[in-house]
Short mmCIF file of C-alpha atoms and ligand atoms in Angstrom, two decimals:
data_model
loop_
_atom_site.label_atom_id
_atom_site.label_comp_id
_atom_site.label_asym_id
_atom_site.label_seq_id
_atom_site.Cartn_x
_atom_site.Cartn_y
_atom_site.Cartn_z
CA MET A 25 29.26 69.10 48.93
CA GLN A 26 29.75 65.40 49.25
CA TYR A 27 31.25 62.87 46.07
CA ALA A 28 30.07 59.44 45.12
CA THR A 29 31.46 57.32 42.37
CA SER A 30 30.63 53.93 40.62
CA PRO A 31 32.62 51.36 42.07
CA TYR A 32 36.36 51.46 41.99
CA PHE A 33 36.34 54.94 40.25
CA PRO A 34 38.33 55.82 38.41
CA ASN A 35 39.28 52.62 37.54
CA ALA A 36 36.64 50.53 35.41
CA TYR A 37 33.57 49.29 36.92
CA PRO A 38 32.54 45.58 36.99
CA PRO A 39 30.59 44.04 34.24
CA LEU A 40 26.67 44.25 35.00
CA THR A 41 26.78 46.78 37.46
CA ILE A 42 23.91 48.48 38.89
CA CYS A 43 24.21 51.14 41.55
CA ARG A 44 21.45 53.11 43.00
CA TRP A 45 21.75 55.92 45.55
CA ILE A 46 18.79 57.35 47.55
CA ILE A 47 19.67 60.87 48.52
CA ASP A 48 17.57 62.70 51.46
CA ALA A 49 17.50 66.25 52.38
CA PRO A 50 16.39 67.49 55.62
CA PRO A 51 12.78 68.92 55.65
CA ASP A 52 11.98 71.54 53.46
CA GLN A 53 14.96 71.27 51.24
CA GLN A 54 15.80 69.72 47.93
CA VAL A 55 19.11 67.84 46.73
CA LYS A 56 21.28 69.26 44.16
CA LEU A 57 23.16 66.45 42.03
CA VAL A 58 25.88 67.63 39.57
CA ILE A 59 27.56 64.82 37.46
CA GLN A 60 31.09 65.63 37.30
CA GLU A 61 32.69 62.48 35.25
CA PHE A 62 30.58 60.43 33.05
CA HIS A 63 31.85 57.35 31.00
CA LEU A 64 30.27 54.29 29.80
CA SER A 65 31.25 51.92 27.24
CA SER A 66 31.63 53.21 24.01
CA ASN A 67 29.35 50.65 22.10
CA GLN A 68 26.77 51.20 24.71
CA ASP A 69 22.80 50.47 24.34
CA CYS A 70 21.18 53.21 26.32
CA SER A 71 18.18 50.92 27.09
CA GLN A 72 21.16 48.92 29.26
CA ASN A 73 23.31 51.45 29.94
CA TYR A 74 22.62 54.78 31.67
CA VAL A 75 22.43 57.27 34.15
CA GLU A 76 19.12 58.32 35.47
CA PHE A 77 17.75 61.09 37.90
CA GLN A 78 14.73 60.49 39.56
CA ASP A 79 12.57 62.25 41.96
CA SER A 80 10.80 60.46 44.90
CA PRO A 81 8.53 61.41 47.60
CA SER A 82 10.92 60.44 50.50
CA GLY A 83 12.76 57.45 49.46
CA ILE A 84 9.87 55.09 48.03
CA GLN A 85 10.92 54.49 44.31
CA GLU A 86 7.83 52.84 43.27
CA HIS A 87 6.26 56.21 43.28
CA ALA A 88 9.08 57.92 41.75
CA ASP A 89 8.56 60.34 38.77
CA ARG A 90 10.04 62.91 36.66
CA ILE A 91 12.48 60.22 35.33
CA HIS A 92 15.62 61.91 33.12
CA ARG A 93 17.48 59.49 31.83
CA PHE A 94 21.12 59.82 29.89
CA CYS A 95 22.98 57.61 28.11
CA GLY A 96 26.47 59.15 27.14
CA TYR A 97 25.94 60.24 23.88
CA GLU A 98 24.00 63.43 23.56
CA ASN A 99 25.41 66.50 22.60
CA PHE A 100 25.19 68.86 25.60
CA THR A 101 26.68 68.63 29.38
CA ILE A 102 24.44 66.51 31.86
CA PRO A 103 22.24 69.60 33.36
CA VAL A 104 22.57 70.09 37.04
CA PHE A 105 19.77 68.25 38.79
CA TYR A 106 17.64 69.41 41.28
CA SER A 107 14.78 67.32 42.76
CA TYR A 108 11.33 69.13 43.74
CA ARG A 109 11.02 67.17 47.04
CA ARG A 110 13.43 66.19 49.47
CA THR A 111 14.58 62.88 48.01
CA ALA A 112 16.34 62.17 45.03
CA ILE A 113 17.27 58.87 43.57
CA LEU A 114 20.44 58.46 40.93
CA ILE A 115 20.41 55.06 39.19
CA PHE A 116 23.75 54.30 37.57
CA ARG A 117 23.11 50.97 35.33
CA SER A 118 25.72 48.81 32.95
CA LYS A 119 23.93 45.39 32.04
CA THR A 120 26.41 44.30 29.70
CA PHE A 121 29.87 42.80 30.27
CA ILE A 122 31.81 46.10 28.20
CA THR A 123 33.10 48.35 31.28
CA ASN A 124 34.52 51.89 31.23
CA ASN A 125 35.53 54.39 33.94
CA GLY A 126 31.80 54.92 35.08
CA LEU A 127 30.38 57.79 37.38
CA ARG A 128 31.60 60.41 39.76
CA PHE A 129 28.77 63.32 40.87
CA SER A 130 28.49 65.27 43.68
CA TYR A 131 25.33 65.94 45.83
CA GLN A 132 24.32 68.52 48.77
CA ALA A 133 21.25 69.93 50.21
CA SER A 134 19.99 73.28 48.32
CA ASP A 135 17.01 75.54 49.29
CA CYS A 136 14.78 76.97 46.31
CA SER A 137 17.17 79.51 45.29
CA ARG A 138 19.34 78.64 42.57
CA GLU A 139 21.40 79.62 39.64
CA TYR A 140 21.49 77.84 36.60
CA ASN A 141 24.90 78.09 33.97
CA GLN A 142 23.45 76.31 31.02
CA SER A 143 21.65 76.85 27.62
CA PHE A 144 18.41 75.12 28.27
CA GLY A 145 16.43 73.32 31.27
CA TYR A 146 13.18 73.33 33.41
CA LEU A 147 12.11 74.69 36.58
CA LYS A 148 9.19 73.35 38.53
CA SER A 149 8.07 74.87 42.02
CA PRO A 150 9.22 72.84 45.12
CA GLY A 151 6.73 70.33 45.83
CA TRP A 152 5.99 69.90 42.65
CA PRO A 153 3.19 68.41 41.67
CA ASN A 154 2.10 68.84 45.04
CA ASP A 155 1.29 72.28 46.24
CA TYR A 156 4.34 74.68 47.10
CA PRO A 157 5.33 75.11 50.76
CA HIS A 158 4.27 78.71 52.50
CA ASN A 159 6.61 81.03 52.90
CA LEU A 160 8.96 80.65 49.88
CA ASP A 161 11.36 83.37 49.09
CA CYS A 162 13.15 81.86 45.70
CA THR A 163 15.84 83.37 44.03
CA ILE A 164 16.60 81.51 40.65
CA ILE A 165 19.21 82.93 37.97
CA LEU A 166 18.98 81.45 34.55
CA ARG A 167 22.49 82.17 32.71
CA SER A 168 22.96 81.05 28.95
CA PRO A 169 26.29 81.48 27.21
CA LYS A 170 26.74 84.94 26.17
CA ASN A 171 25.90 85.05 22.69
CA HIS A 172 22.62 83.38 23.54
CA THR A 173 19.11 84.72 23.69
CA ILE A 174 16.72 82.96 26.22
CA SER A 175 13.15 82.22 25.52
CA LEU A 176 11.02 81.19 28.52
CA PHE A 177 7.96 79.18 28.30
CA PHE A 178 5.27 78.40 30.82
CA HIS A 179 3.90 74.86 30.58
CA SER A 180 1.34 75.04 33.63
CA PHE A 181 0.84 77.67 36.24
CA HIS A 182 -1.32 78.15 39.01
CA VAL A 183 -0.42 80.49 42.00
CA GLU A 184 -2.32 81.86 44.53
CA GLY A 185 -4.63 85.13 43.04
CA PHE A 186 -5.26 88.16 45.13
CA GLY A 187 -3.61 90.56 42.94
CA CYS A 188 -0.22 89.04 43.38
CA ALA A 189 -0.05 90.81 47.11
CA ARG A 190 0.41 87.04 48.63
CA ASP A 191 2.02 84.80 46.04
CA PHE A 192 3.91 85.75 43.00
CA LEU A 193 6.68 84.65 40.43
CA GLU A 194 8.43 88.10 39.21
CA VAL A 195 10.58 87.64 36.13
CA ARG A 196 13.62 90.34 35.41
CA ASN A 197 15.52 90.75 32.56
CA GLY A 198 19.00 90.80 33.99
CA SER A 199 20.80 88.90 36.64
CA ASP A 200 19.36 90.88 39.91
CA ALA A 201 16.39 92.49 41.77
CA SER A 202 16.88 95.59 40.42
CA SER A 203 16.85 94.23 36.62
CA PRO A 204 13.83 95.61 34.87
CA LEU A 205 10.72 93.98 35.53
CA LEU A 206 9.26 91.76 32.42
CA GLY A 207 6.44 89.98 34.12
CA LYS A 208 4.63 89.58 37.99
CA TYR A 209 2.74 86.32 37.82
CA CYS A 210 -0.15 85.15 39.59
CA GLY A 211 -3.39 83.35 39.76
CA SER A 212 -4.24 80.28 37.29
CA THR A 213 -4.06 82.04 33.92
CA LEU A 214 -1.22 80.35 31.77
CA PRO A 215 1.31 83.32 31.38
CA ASN A 216 2.32 84.34 27.70
CA PRO A 217 6.33 83.26 26.98
CA VAL A 218 8.99 85.65 27.87
CA PHE A 219 11.20 86.74 25.20
CA PRO A 220 13.68 88.94 27.36
CA LYS A 221 16.46 89.46 24.28
CA ASN A 222 19.14 88.36 27.10
CA HIS A 223 20.80 85.67 28.13
CA VAL A 224 20.21 86.34 31.61
CA LEU A 225 16.88 86.31 33.57
CA TYR A 226 16.25 86.47 37.24
CA LEU A 227 13.28 84.99 38.63
CA HIS A 228 11.92 85.75 42.15
CA PHE A 229 9.00 83.31 43.67
CA ARG A 230 7.39 84.07 46.80
CA SER A 231 4.64 82.53 48.73
CA ASP A 232 2.96 83.55 52.41
CA ILE A 233 1.81 81.77 55.32
CA LEU A 234 -1.63 80.94 53.68
CA THR A 235 -3.05 79.16 50.65
CA SER A 236 -0.81 77.76 48.05
CA HIS A 237 -1.75 75.63 44.53
CA GLU A 238 0.84 73.41 42.24
CA GLY A 239 2.91 76.72 41.31
CA TYR A 240 4.61 76.45 38.05
CA GLU A 241 6.08 74.19 35.18
CA ILE A 242 8.59 76.43 33.05
CA THR A 243 11.26 75.13 30.16
CA TRP A 244 13.30 77.57 28.85
CA THR A 245 15.85 77.51 25.72
CA SER A 246 18.47 79.59 24.10
CA SER A 247 19.96 79.75 20.91
CA PRO A 248 22.43 82.44 19.05
CA SER A 249 19.40 83.57 16.99
CA GLY A 250 17.16 83.77 19.98
CA CYS A 251 14.79 81.25 18.40
CA GLY A 252 14.93 77.38 19.17
CA GLY A 253 16.88 75.30 20.99
CA THR A 254 17.20 71.90 22.81
CA LEU A 255 14.19 70.85 25.46
CA TYR A 256 14.60 68.18 27.95
CA GLY A 257 12.29 67.14 30.78
CA GLU A 258 9.19 64.81 31.16
CA THR A 259 6.81 67.66 29.83
CA GLY A 260 7.70 71.16 28.27
CA SER A 261 6.20 74.11 26.24
CA LEU A 262 7.51 75.93 23.27
CA ALA A 263 6.21 78.77 20.85
CA SER A 264 7.18 80.93 18.01
CA PRO A 265 9.16 84.20 19.21
CA GLY A 266 6.74 86.88 19.95
CA PHE A 267 3.79 84.60 20.94
CA PRO A 268 0.94 85.41 20.97
CA ALA A 269 1.62 87.91 18.30
CA SER A 270 3.01 87.16 14.78
CA TYR A 271 6.58 86.79 14.73
CA PRO A 272 8.96 88.50 12.50
CA ASN A 273 9.60 88.07 8.89
CA HIS A 274 12.79 85.82 8.16
CA THR A 275 12.35 83.93 11.12
CA ASP A 276 14.07 80.06 11.18
CA CYS A 277 13.71 78.61 14.35
CA GLU A 278 14.90 74.84 15.09
CA TRP A 279 14.02 73.16 18.43
CA THR A 280 15.21 69.62 19.51
CA ILE A 281 13.33 67.79 22.10
CA ASN A 282 15.48 64.96 23.68
CA ALA A 283 14.33 61.82 25.12
CA PRO A 284 16.35 58.99 25.75
CA LYS A 285 15.71 55.72 23.72
CA GLY A 286 12.54 53.78 24.18
CA ARG A 287 10.43 56.34 25.51
CA VAL A 288 7.66 58.04 23.66
CA VAL A 289 7.62 61.74 22.90
CA THR A 290 3.93 63.32 22.59
CA VAL A 291 3.90 66.61 20.61
CA HIS A 292 0.63 68.61 20.55
CA PHE A 293 0.52 71.66 18.67
CA ALA A 294 -2.30 73.97 20.24
CA PHE A 295 -2.27 76.09 17.65
CA VAL A 296 -0.37 76.58 14.29
CA SER A 297 -1.03 79.35 12.23
CA ILE A 298 1.32 80.39 9.01
CA ASP A 299 0.37 82.63 6.75
CA ASP A 300 1.37 80.95 3.07
CA PRO A 301 -0.08 81.06 -0.21
CA GLY A 302 -0.65 77.29 0.53
CA ASP A 303 2.10 75.55 -1.01
CA CYS A 304 4.29 75.60 2.43
CA ILE A 305 7.21 75.82 0.37
CA ASN A 306 8.48 79.34 1.89
CA ASN A 307 6.68 79.28 4.83
CA TYR A 308 5.87 75.81 6.81
CA LEU A 309 6.31 73.88 9.76
CA LYS A 310 8.22 70.64 9.73
CA LEU A 311 8.81 67.85 12.11
CA TYR A 312 11.50 65.18 12.05
CA ASN A 313 11.07 61.82 13.76
CA GLY A 314 14.55 62.36 14.96
CA PRO A 315 17.55 64.64 15.94
CA HIS A 316 18.41 65.46 12.28
CA ASN A 317 16.68 66.28 8.72
CA SER A 318 17.76 63.06 7.65
CA HIS A 319 15.34 61.44 9.64
CA PRO A 320 11.52 60.62 8.48
CA LEU A 321 9.79 64.01 7.55
CA ILE A 322 6.06 64.54 9.09
CA GLY A 323 4.95 67.83 7.22
CA PRO A 324 5.50 70.57 5.94
CA TYR A 325 2.11 72.10 7.37
CA CYS A 326 1.33 75.56 6.86
CA GLY A 327 -2.12 77.64 7.13
CA GLN A 328 -4.16 77.08 10.53
CA VAL A 329 -4.00 73.61 11.84
CA SER A 330 -3.63 71.49 15.14
CA ILE A 331 -1.48 68.76 15.32
CA ASN A 332 -1.14 65.88 17.55
CA PHE A 333 1.72 63.24 17.13
CA PHE A 334 3.23 60.20 18.71
CA PHE A 335 7.26 59.76 18.16
CA PHE A 336 8.89 56.76 19.03
CA MET A 337 12.64 57.99 18.64
CA PHE A 338 14.82 59.55 21.09
CA SER A 339 14.87 63.17 19.66
CA VAL A 340 12.14 65.03 17.66
CA SER A 341 13.24 68.21 15.40
CA ILE A 342 10.45 70.85 14.97
CA GLN A 343 11.91 73.14 12.41
CA HIS A 344 10.66 76.66 10.73
CA PHE A 345 12.10 78.28 8.16
CA SER A 346 11.23 81.73 6.60
CA ALA A 347 7.94 81.98 7.93
CA ASN A 348 6.18 85.28 7.74
CA LYS A 349 3.17 85.38 10.01
CA ALA A 350 3.40 82.25 11.83
CA ILE A 351 2.10 81.62 15.51
CA THR A 352 2.71 78.32 17.38
CA ARG A 353 2.30 77.07 20.89
CA VAL A 354 3.76 73.74 21.43
CA SER A 355 3.47 71.21 24.07
CA PHE A 356 5.26 67.85 24.67
CA ILE A 357 4.81 65.01 26.83
CA LEU A 358 7.11 62.20 27.30
CA MET A 359 5.11 59.15 28.54
CA GLU A 360 6.54 56.95 31.67
CA GLY A 361 8.82 54.42 31.06
CA LEU A 362 9.22 51.00 33.10
CA CYS A 363 11.00 51.21 36.73
CA ALA A 364 12.07 48.63 38.95
CA ALA A 365 10.56 48.55 42.49
CA ILE A 366 12.95 48.70 45.28
CA GLN A 367 12.10 50.11 48.69
CA ILE A 368 14.63 52.00 50.99
CA ILE A 369 13.46 53.88 53.97
CA THR A 370 15.65 56.79 54.29
CA ILE A 371 16.96 58.88 57.41
CA ASN A 372 17.64 62.52 57.51
CA TRP A 373 20.14 63.67 55.38
CA SER A 374 21.85 60.10 54.35
CA LEU A 375 22.87 58.59 51.54
CA TRP A 376 22.03 55.06 50.68
CA HIS A 377 24.38 53.31 48.42
CA LEU A 378 23.64 50.31 47.16
CA CYS A 379 25.12 48.36 44.28
CA LEU A 380 23.48 45.04 43.56
CA GLY A 381 25.96 42.43 43.82
CA MET A 382 28.74 44.76 45.32
CA CYS A 383 28.12 46.79 48.50
CA LEU A 384 25.63 48.15 50.56
CA GLN A 385 26.79 51.29 52.56
CA VAL A 386 25.10 54.38 54.57
CA ILE A 387 26.99 57.15 54.51
CA HIS A 388 26.19 59.89 57.18
CA1 CA B 18 -0.18 81.99 49.54
#
């Protein structure tokens, strides 16, 4: 593991700092980035001051996708970032004259096996959105806080079928390969969400020597009540507990979809069925165009409806309260933002450190 920092760290970075680190792992490996310290100016404007992860085909930033931007005021620790391909880009930008201590992060090459110690996140198969490589054998452990319960949602799925004899994704209720099997998935049918009633999940993804497809996109949340939580990422899904079956009486769920300011959150409810007399007083679905219920309310909804929305805030809150027989399946997409074009040719497992106006160095 190696480390890099913003200029002069732990002292203040200069005004108007823009740094780009392009990190290129060996073939068939990915990049793991962990933000160790992150301090921006206190009166920050998120469009001007941020740290951003990008996933890119080998070093060509114009084609970067899967952008995740954090601005320092999130109410959670910045999650560990794993690239889906061999190159990751990290951008630190402060476009103001007010400075702070800046950024320190670690970087290392990683194979496809990993362990997440966080309460929410997303998973995408290696190489996404291209076909996953052959001969993969990946173990993934999701470990949320002990008083939480995880929910796992499949957003897209296509793994070679053939009776799951060649390629498959296993989900187990526990922390190792001997934990009870919750599901073994292959083919192109989108699996139902997994509600394990546990704070730890073990996933095993395997591919053989022939035939591969796009793989999977998965989001997971956790909360003490086992329903609701935080979501982030470019795309994702969530569903009510027990989906596609009805969920229990007296269920109260709240999800928050986080997106950087300036991005557009699109929320699509593929299916909503809430058993209610029609007044939406005791059983309902509410959406807030912002992170708190003081923000503008959309809804309430009950009965059987399908809903599409565009939000322009940085966060969307979705709430259910005391619904009896409610079923929902929800997906969301963050629209792509603008990104500056820069092209740097990378070499095997190197770090290009480019701070505009400051320095240019290559670390081997
Ligand atoms: Ca295969």
